[in-house]
Coordinates of C-alpha atoms and ligand atoms in Angstrom, one line a residue:
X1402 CA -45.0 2.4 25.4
X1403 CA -44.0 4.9 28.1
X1404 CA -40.5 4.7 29.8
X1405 CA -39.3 7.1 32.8
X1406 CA -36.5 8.4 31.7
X1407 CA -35.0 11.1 34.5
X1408 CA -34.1 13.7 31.8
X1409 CA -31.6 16.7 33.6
X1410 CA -30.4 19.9 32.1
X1411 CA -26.8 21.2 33.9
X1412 CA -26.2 23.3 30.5
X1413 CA -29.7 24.3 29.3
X1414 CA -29.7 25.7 33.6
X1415 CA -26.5 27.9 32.4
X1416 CA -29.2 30.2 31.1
X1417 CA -30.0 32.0 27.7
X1418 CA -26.3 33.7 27.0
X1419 CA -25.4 30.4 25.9
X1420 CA -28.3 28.7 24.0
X1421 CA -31.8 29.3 22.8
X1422 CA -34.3 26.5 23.5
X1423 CA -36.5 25.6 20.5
X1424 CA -38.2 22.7 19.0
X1425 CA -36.9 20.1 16.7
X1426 CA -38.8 20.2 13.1
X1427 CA -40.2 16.9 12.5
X1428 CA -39.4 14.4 9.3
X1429 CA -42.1 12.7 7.6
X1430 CA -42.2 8.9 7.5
X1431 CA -38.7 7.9 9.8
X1432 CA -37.5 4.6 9.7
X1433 CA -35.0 3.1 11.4
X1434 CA -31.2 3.4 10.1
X1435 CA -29.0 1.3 13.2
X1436 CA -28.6 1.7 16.6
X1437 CA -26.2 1.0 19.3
X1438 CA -27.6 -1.7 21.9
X1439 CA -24.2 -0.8 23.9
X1440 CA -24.9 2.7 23.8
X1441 CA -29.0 2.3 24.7
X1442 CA -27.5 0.0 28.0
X1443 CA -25.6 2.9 28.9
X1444 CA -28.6 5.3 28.7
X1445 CA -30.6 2.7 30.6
X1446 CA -32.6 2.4 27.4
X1447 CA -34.3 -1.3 27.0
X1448 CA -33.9 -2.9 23.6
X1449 CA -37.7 -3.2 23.8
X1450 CA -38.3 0.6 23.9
X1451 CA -35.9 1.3 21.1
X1452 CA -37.5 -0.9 19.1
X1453 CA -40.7 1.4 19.9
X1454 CA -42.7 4.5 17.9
X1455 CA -42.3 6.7 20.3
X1456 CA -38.3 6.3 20.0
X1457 CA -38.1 6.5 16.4
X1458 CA -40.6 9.7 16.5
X1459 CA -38.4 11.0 19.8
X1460 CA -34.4 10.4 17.7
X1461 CA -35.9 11.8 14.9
X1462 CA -36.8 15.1 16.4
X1463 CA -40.6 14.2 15.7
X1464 CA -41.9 13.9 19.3
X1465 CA -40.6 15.1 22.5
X1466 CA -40.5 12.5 25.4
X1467 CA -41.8 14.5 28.6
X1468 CA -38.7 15.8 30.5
X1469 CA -36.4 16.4 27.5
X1470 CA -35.8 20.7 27.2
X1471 CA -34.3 21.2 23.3
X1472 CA -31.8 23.6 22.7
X1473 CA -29.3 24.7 19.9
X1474 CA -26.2 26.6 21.6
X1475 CA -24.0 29.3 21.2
X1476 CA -20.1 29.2 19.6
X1477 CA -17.9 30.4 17.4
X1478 CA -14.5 29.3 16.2
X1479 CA -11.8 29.2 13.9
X1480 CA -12.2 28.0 10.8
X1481 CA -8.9 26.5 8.5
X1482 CA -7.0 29.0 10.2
X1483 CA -9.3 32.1 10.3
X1484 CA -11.4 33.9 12.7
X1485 CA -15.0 32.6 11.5
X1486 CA -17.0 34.7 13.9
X1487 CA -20.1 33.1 15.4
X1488 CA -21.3 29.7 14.2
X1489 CA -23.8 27.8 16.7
X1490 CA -25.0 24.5 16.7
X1491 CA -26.8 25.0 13.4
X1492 CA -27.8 21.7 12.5
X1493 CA -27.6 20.0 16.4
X1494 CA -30.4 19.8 19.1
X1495 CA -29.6 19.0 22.8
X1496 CA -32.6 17.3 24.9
X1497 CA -30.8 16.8 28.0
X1498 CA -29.0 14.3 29.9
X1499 CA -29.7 11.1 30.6
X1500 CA -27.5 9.1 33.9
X1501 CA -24.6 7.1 32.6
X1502 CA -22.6 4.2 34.1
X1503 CA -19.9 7.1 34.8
X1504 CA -22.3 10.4 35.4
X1505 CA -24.9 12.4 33.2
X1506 CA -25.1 11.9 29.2
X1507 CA -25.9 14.8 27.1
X1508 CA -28.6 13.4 24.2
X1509 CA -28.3 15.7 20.9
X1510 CA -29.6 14.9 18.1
X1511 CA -27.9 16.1 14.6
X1512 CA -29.9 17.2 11.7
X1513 CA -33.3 17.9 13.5
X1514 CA -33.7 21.4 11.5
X1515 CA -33.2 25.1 11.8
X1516 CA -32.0 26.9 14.8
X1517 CA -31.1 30.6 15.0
X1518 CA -27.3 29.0 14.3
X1519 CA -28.0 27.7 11.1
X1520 CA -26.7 30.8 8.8
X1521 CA -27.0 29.4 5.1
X1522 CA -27.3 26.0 6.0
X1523 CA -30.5 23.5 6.2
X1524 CA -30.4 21.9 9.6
X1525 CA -30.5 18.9 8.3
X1526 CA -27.8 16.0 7.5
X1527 CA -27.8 13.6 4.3
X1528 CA -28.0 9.9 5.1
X1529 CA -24.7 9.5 3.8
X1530 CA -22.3 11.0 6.2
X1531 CA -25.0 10.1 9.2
X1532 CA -24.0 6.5 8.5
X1533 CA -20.3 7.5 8.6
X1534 CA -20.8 9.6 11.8
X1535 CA -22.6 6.4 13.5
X1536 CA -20.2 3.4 12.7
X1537 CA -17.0 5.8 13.2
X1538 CA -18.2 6.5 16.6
X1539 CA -19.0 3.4 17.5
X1540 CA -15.4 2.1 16.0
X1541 CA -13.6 4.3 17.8
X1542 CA -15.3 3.8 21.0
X1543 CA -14.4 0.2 20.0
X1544 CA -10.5 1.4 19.5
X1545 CA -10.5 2.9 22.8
X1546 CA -10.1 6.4 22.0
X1547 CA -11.7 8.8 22.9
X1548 CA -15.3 10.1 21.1
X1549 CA -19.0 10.7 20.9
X1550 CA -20.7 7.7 21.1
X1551 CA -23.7 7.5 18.4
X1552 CA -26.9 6.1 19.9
X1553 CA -28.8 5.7 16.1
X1554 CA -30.0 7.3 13.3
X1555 CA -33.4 7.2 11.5
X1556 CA -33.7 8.3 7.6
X1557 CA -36.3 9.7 6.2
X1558 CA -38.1 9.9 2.7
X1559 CA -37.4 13.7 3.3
X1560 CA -35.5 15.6 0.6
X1561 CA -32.0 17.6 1.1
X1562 CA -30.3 19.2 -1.4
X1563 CA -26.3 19.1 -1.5
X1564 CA -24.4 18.7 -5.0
X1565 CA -27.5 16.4 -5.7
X1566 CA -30.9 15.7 -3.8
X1567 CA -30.3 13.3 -1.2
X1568 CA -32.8 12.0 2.1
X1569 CA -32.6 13.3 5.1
X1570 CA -31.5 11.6 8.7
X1571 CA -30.6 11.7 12.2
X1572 CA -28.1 11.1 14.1
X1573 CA -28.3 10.4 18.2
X1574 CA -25.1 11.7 19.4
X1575 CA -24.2 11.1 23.1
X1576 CA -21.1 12.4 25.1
X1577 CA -20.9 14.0 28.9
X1578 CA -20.9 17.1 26.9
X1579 CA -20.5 19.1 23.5
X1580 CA -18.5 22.0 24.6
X1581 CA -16.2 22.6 22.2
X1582 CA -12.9 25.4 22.0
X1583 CA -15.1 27.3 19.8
X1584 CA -17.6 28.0 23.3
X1585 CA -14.8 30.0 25.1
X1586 CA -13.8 31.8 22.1
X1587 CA -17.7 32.9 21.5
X1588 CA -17.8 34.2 25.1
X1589 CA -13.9 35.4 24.9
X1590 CA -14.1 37.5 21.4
X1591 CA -17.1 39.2 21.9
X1592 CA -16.4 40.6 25.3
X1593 CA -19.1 38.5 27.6
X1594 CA -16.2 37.7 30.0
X1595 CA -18.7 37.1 32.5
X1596 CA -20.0 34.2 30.5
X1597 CA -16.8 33.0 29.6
X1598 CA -16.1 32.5 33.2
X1599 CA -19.3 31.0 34.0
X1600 CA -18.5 28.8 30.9
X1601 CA -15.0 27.8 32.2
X1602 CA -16.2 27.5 35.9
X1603 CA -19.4 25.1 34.9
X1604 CA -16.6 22.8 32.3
X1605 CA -14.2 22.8 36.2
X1606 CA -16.8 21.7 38.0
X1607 CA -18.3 18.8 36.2
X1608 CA -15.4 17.9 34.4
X1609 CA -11.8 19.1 35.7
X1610 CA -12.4 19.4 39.4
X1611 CA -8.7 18.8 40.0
X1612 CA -8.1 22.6 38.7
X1613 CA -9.7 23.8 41.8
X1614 CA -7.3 22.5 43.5
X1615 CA -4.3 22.9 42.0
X1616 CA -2.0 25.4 43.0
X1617 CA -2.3 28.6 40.9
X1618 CA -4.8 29.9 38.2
X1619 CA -7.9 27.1 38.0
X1620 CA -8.7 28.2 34.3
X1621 CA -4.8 28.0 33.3
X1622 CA -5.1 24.3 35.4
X1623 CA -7.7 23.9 33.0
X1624 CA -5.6 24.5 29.6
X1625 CA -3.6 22.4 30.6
X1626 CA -5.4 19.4 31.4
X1627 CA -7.4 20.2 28.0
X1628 CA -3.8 20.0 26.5
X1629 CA -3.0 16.9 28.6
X1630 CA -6.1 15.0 26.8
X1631 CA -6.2 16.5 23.8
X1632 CA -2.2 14.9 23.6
X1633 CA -3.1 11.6 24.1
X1634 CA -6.0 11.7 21.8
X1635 CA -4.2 13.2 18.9
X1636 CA -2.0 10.4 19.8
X1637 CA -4.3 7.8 19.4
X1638 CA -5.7 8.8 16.1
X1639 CA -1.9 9.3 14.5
X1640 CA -1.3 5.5 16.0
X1641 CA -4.5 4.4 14.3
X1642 CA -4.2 5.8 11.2
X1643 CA -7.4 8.1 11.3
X1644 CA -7.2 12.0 10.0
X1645 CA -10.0 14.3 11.2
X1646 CA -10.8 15.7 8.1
X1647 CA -11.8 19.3 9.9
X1648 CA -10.2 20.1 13.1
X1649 CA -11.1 23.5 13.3
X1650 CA -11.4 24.9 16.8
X1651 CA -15.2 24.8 16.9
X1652 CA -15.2 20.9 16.2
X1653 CA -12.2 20.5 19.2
X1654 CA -14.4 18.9 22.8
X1655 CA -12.6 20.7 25.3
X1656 CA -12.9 17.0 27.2
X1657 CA -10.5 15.8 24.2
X1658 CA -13.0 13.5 22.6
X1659 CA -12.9 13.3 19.2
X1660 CA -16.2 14.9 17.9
X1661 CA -18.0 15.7 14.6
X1662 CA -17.2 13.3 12.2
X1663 CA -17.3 14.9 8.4
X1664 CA -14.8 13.8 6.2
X1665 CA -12.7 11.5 8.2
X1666 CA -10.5 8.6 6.7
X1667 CA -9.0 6.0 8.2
X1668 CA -5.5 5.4 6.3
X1669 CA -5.4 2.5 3.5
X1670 CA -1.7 3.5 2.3
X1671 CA 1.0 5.1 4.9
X1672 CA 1.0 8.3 2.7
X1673 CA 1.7 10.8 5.9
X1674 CA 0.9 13.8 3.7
X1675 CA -2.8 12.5 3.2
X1676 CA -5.1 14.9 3.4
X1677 CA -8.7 13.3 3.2
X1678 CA -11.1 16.3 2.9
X1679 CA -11.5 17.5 -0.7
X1680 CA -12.1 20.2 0.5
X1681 CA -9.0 21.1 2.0
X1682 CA -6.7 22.3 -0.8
X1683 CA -4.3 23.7 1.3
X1684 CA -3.9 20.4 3.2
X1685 CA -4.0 22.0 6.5
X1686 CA -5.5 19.3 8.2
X1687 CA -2.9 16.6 6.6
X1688 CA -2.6 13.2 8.9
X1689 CA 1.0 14.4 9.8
X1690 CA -0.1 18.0 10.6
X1691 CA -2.7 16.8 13.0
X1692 CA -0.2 17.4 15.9
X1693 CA 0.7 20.5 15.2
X1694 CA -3.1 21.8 14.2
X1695 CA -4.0 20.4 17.7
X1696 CA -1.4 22.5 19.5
X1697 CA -2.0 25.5 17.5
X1698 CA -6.0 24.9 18.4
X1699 CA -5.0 24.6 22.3
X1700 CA -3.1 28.2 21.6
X1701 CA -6.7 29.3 20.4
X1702 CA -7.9 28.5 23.4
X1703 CA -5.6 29.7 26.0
X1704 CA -6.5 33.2 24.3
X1705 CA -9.7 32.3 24.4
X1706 CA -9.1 32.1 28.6
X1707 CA -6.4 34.9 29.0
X1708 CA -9.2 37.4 30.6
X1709 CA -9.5 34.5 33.2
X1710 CA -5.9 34.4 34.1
X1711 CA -3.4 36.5 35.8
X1712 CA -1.4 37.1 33.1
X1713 CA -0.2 36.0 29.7
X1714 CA 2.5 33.6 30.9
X1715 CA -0.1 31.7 32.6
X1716 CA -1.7 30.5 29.4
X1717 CA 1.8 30.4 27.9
X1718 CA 3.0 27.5 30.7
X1719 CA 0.2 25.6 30.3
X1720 CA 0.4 25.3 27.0
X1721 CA 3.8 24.2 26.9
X1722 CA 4.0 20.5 28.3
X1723 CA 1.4 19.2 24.8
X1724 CA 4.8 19.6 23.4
X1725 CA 6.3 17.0 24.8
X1726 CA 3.3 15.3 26.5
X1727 CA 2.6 14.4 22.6
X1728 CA 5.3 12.8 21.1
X1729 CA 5.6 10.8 24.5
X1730 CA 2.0 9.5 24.2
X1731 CA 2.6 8.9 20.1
X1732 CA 5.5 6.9 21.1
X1733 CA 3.8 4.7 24.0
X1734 CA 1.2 3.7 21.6
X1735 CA 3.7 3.1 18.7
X1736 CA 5.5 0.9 21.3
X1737 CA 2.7 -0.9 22.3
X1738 CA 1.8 -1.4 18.7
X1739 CA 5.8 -2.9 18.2
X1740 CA 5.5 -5.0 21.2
X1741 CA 7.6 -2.8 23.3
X1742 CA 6.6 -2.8 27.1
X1743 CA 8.9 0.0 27.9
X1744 CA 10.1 3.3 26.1
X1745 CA 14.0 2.7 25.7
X1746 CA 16.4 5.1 23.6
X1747 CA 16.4 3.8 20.5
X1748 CA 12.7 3.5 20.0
X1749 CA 12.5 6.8 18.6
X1750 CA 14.7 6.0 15.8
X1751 CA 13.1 2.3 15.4
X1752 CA 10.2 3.9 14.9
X1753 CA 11.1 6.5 12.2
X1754 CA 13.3 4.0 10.1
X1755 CA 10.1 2.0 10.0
X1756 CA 7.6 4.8 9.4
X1757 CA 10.0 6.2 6.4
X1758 CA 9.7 2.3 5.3
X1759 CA 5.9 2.6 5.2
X1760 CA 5.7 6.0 3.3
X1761 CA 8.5 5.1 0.6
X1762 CA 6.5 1.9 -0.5
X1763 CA 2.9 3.2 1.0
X1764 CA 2.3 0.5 2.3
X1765 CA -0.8 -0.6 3.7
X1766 CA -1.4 0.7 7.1
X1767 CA -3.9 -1.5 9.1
X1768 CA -2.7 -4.4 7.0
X1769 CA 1.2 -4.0 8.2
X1770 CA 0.3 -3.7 11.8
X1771 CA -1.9 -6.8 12.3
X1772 CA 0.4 -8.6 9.8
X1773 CA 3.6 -7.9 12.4
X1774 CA 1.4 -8.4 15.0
X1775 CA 1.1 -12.4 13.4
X1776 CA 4.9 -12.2 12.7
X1777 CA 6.3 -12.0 16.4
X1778 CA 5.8 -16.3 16.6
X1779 CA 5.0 -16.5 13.2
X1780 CA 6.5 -15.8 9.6
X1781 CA 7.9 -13.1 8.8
X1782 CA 7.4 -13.6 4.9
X1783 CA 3.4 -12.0 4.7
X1784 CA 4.6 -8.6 6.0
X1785 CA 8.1 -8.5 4.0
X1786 CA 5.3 -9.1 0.6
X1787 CA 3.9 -5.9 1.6
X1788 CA 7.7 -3.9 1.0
X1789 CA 9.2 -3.2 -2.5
X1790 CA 12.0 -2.5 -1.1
X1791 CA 12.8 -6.1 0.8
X1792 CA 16.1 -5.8 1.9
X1793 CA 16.0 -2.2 3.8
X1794 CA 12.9 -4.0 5.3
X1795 CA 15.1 -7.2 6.6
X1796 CA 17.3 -4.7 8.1
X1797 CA 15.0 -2.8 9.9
X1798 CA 13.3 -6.4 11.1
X1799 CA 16.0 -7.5 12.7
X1800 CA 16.8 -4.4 14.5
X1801 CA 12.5 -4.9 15.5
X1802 CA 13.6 -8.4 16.8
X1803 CA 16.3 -7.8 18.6
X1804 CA 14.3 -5.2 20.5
X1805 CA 12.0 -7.1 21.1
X1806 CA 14.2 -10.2 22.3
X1807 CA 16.1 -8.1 24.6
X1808 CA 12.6 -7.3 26.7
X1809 CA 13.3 -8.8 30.2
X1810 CA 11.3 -12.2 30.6
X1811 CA 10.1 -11.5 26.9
X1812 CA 7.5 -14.1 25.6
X1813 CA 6.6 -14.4 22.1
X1814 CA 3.2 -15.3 22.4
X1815 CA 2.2 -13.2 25.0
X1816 CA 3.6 -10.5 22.7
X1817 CA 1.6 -11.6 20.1
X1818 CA -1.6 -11.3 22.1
X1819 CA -1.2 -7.8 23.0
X1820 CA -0.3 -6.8 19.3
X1821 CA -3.0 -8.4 18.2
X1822 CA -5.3 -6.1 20.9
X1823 CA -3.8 -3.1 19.8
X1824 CA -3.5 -3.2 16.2
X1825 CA -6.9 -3.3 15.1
X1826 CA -8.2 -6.5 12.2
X1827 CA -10.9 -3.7 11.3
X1828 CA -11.1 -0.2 10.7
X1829 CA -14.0 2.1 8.9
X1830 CA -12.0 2.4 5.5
X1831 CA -14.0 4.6 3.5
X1832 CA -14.7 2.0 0.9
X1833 CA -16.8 -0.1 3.9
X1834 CA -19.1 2.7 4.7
X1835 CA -19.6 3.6 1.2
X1836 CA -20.3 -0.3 0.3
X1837 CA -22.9 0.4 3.3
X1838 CA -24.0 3.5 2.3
X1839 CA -25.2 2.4 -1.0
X1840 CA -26.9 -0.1 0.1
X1841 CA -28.5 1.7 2.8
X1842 CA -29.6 4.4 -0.1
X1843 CA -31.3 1.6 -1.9
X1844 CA -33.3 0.6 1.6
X1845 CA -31.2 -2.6 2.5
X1846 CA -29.6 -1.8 6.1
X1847 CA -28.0 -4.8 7.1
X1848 CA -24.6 -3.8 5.6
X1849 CA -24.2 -1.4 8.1
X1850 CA -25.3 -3.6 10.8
X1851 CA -22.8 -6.3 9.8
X1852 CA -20.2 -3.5 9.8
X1853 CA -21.0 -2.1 12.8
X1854 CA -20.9 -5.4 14.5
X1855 CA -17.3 -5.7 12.8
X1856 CA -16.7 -2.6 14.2
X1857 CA -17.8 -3.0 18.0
X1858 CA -14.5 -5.6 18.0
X1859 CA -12.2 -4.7 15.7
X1860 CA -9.4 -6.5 17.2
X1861 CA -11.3 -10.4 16.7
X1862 CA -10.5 -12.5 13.8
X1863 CA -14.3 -13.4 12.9
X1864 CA -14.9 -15.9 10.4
X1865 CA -17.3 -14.1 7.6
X1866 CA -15.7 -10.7 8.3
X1867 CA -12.4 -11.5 6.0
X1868 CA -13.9 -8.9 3.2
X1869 CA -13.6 -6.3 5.9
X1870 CA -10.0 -7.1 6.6
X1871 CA -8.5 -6.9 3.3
X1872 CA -6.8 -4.5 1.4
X1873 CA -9.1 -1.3 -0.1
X1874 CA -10.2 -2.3 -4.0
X1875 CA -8.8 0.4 -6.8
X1876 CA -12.0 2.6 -6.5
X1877 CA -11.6 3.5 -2.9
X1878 CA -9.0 5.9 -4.3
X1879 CA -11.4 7.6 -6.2
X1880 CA -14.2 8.3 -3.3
X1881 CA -14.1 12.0 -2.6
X1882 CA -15.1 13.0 0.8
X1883 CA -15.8 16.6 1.6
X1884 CA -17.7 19.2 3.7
X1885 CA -20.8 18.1 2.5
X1886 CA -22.8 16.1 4.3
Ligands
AMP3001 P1 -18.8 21.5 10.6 O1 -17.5 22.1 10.3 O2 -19.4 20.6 9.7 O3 -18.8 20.9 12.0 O4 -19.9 22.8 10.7 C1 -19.5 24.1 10.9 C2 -20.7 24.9 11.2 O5 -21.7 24.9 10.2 C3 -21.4 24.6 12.5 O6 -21.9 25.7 13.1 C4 -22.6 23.7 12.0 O7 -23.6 23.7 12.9 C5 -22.9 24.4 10.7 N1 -23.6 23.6 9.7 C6 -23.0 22.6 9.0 N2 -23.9 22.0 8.1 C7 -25.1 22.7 8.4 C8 -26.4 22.5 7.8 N3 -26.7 21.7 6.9 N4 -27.4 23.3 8.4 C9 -27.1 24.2 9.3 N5 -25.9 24.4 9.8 C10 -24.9 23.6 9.4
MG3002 MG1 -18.8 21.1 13.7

């Protein structure tokens, strides 16, 4: 079953300085995993065809489809704070791009094999954490923030060893492109300035073509709207709950979508310390650090783009408005997840009293939102169950109520409504996708189909789906998530 697929190749043209084009190594015996019907739409990418050989041979790596040119690229980064030299693409294949609804798609496929970028690794990705890597991009896509979006993944019989011998799999990633900080340092640290500039004038062109116009140094134009999006998606994940795991700078989309999902956690309790990579014994990457750890990535990257500017202040300005561009974005979203239309003075300090409220009793995250989110025409009484500490919650209620009643033209249900659109029913706790994991290890799939489904609309109350909803059970505090995967 052919299908013309218009396959095009804007970075593969930027020549061999920044990738080496190679071929896939092929699986034995792929089966399918899950797939996203929303994300084959956008692609143009009939349900029949996915349903096809040639598609599970072609997202496994096994075939090429005629047009597609494969290629691991070039970066390096910093890794938990230090210089980590060169690193690559050592596990990720692109093909090419396909046409979106809003412009060309880069196609990559992760865990396809070897490429010159692998260093001591594999190539190749468990099933595990390609299961995690499909639903969280999907659900955050769903969540409206910014991401990769995951086309599918196909497992194979094919053994990889981690702390144990696990299968191998694939995942389709999709996103207008995988450029990452850790590109510009690559270019930046080892001299090729010439690159870098290409680098920095091809990411302008397709992506930022406001910096050419803005008055001034493009590429310092061009920090700054990085730091612009990278602000209000750090934003979106503190809102949400969800830590990173690893944000070192060579897992950072310079078009501020999240990328690389490893060990990533959505939030059961409000504990802001969290860290949820066990591999992290420093806690760098904390939930509550993530702010910080984004700016201090950003200053990575202005280095990274000093030999394109003028001067050191350049990069210096630009980096300076993600300090308040942040908090102003975390405190929309926390608004809109309060009911609050507008940002008044006060909402700050609402905010925080209720924040210290969650930590002191670690209270349930996800459940608290959609629970207040009921509350506004409703009964108080489930979200005051989730508080030890009752009457500091009454106190800060009313202050939430009287804030909220003293919204010109302020409507209760209306209110409701929007809560209940931003403060999502379901999120990918880690128990969920391990449920769906194990099941997936033992061959059954349609747990992670009837999570992903959840997923895609987090924000409805669907009958069947209450499991989902609920608090974590007392072994999701024991799952340890790390590097591996
Ligand atoms: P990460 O922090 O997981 O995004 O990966 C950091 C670097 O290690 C990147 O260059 C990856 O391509 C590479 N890497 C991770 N796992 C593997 C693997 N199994 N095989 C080859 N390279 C890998
Ligand atoms: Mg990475």
């Amino acid at each position: 079953m052919s299908f013309p697929l218009a396959w095009t190749h804007r970075f593969a043209d930027l020549g061999p300085d920044f990738h080496t084009e190679l071929q896939p190594t092929p699986l034995p015996d792929p089966h399918w995993v899950g797939q996203s019907h929303a994300v084959a739409r956008d692609l143009g990418l009939g349900d029949a065809w996915m349903q096809s050989i040639e598609a599970l041979q072609a997202f496994t790596g096994n075939a090429m489809l005629p047009g597609m040119r494969p290629l691991a690229s070039v970066y390096s980064g910093h890794q938990f704070g230090h210089w980590a030299g060169q690193l690559g693409d050592g596990r990720a294949i692109l093909l090419g791009e396909l046409p979106g609804p809003s412009g060309p798609l880069e196609v990559q496929l992760k865990g396809a094999g070897l490429t010159p970028y692998s260093r001591m690794g594999d190539g190749r990705a468990v099933l595990r954490s390609s299961i995690r890597e499909f639903l969280c991009s999907e659900a955050m896509h769903a969540l409206g923030i910014p991401t990769s979006r995951a086309l599918c993944v196909t497992g194979s019989p094919g053994k990889v060893r981690r702390e144990e011998i696990e299968t191998a799999a694939v995942v389709t990633r999709v996103a207008p492109s995988f450029i990452r900080f850790g590109h510009f340092e690559h270019f930046s640290h080892s001299g090729q300035h010439a690159q870098l500039r290409t680098l920095a004038d091809f990411v302008i062109d397709h992506f930022y073509p406001a910096c050419r116009e803005a008055p001034g140094n493009p590429y310092a134009a061009l920090l700054e709207a990085v730091s612009a999006r990278t602000a209000e998606m750090v934003a979106q994940w503190q809102a949400v709950g969800f830590c990173h795991g690893v944000m070192n700078t060579d897992n950072m989309s310079i078009l501020g979508l999240t990328i690389d999902y490893g060990p990533f956690q959505f939030l059961d309790a409000f504990i802001p310390s969290h860290i949820c990579n066990h591999s992290d014994t420093g806690g760098r990457y904390a939930y509550n650090r993530q702010p910080n750890i984004a700016y201090w990535n950003l200053f990575a990257l202005g280095q990274a783009l000093l030999p394109l500017m003028d001067e050191q202040q350049q990069a210096l300005y630009a980096l300076e408005p993600y300090k308040a561009l942040m908090p102003a974005a975390l405190q929309r979203r926390m608004n809109d997840k309060l009911g609050l239309t507008r940002v008044e003075d006060g909402d700050a300090d609402l905010t925080e009293a209720l924040m210290k409220l969650l930590a002191a009793d670690a209270v349930d995250f996800s459940i608290f939102w959609r629970r207040l989110s009921h509350a506004v025409s409703g009964d108080l009484e489930p979200v005051r169950d989730l508080f030890l500490q009752r009457e500091a919650f009454d106190a800060w209620a009313t202050r939430w109520q009287e804030r909220l009643q003293s919204q010109p033209g302020f409507d209760a249900a209306a209110t409701q409504a929007q809560m209940l659109r931003t403060n999502p029913r379901v999120v990918l706790r880690n128990h969920l996708g391990e449920v769906a994991i194990q099941r997936a290890k033992q061959g059954d799939f349609s747990e992670v189909a009837r999570l992903q489904n959840a997923l895609e609309h987090p924000f409805e109350e669907v009958a069947g789906q209450e499991d989902l909803a609920d608090f974590p059970p007392a072994w999701a505090s024991q799952i340890e998530i790390s590097c591996s995967s």
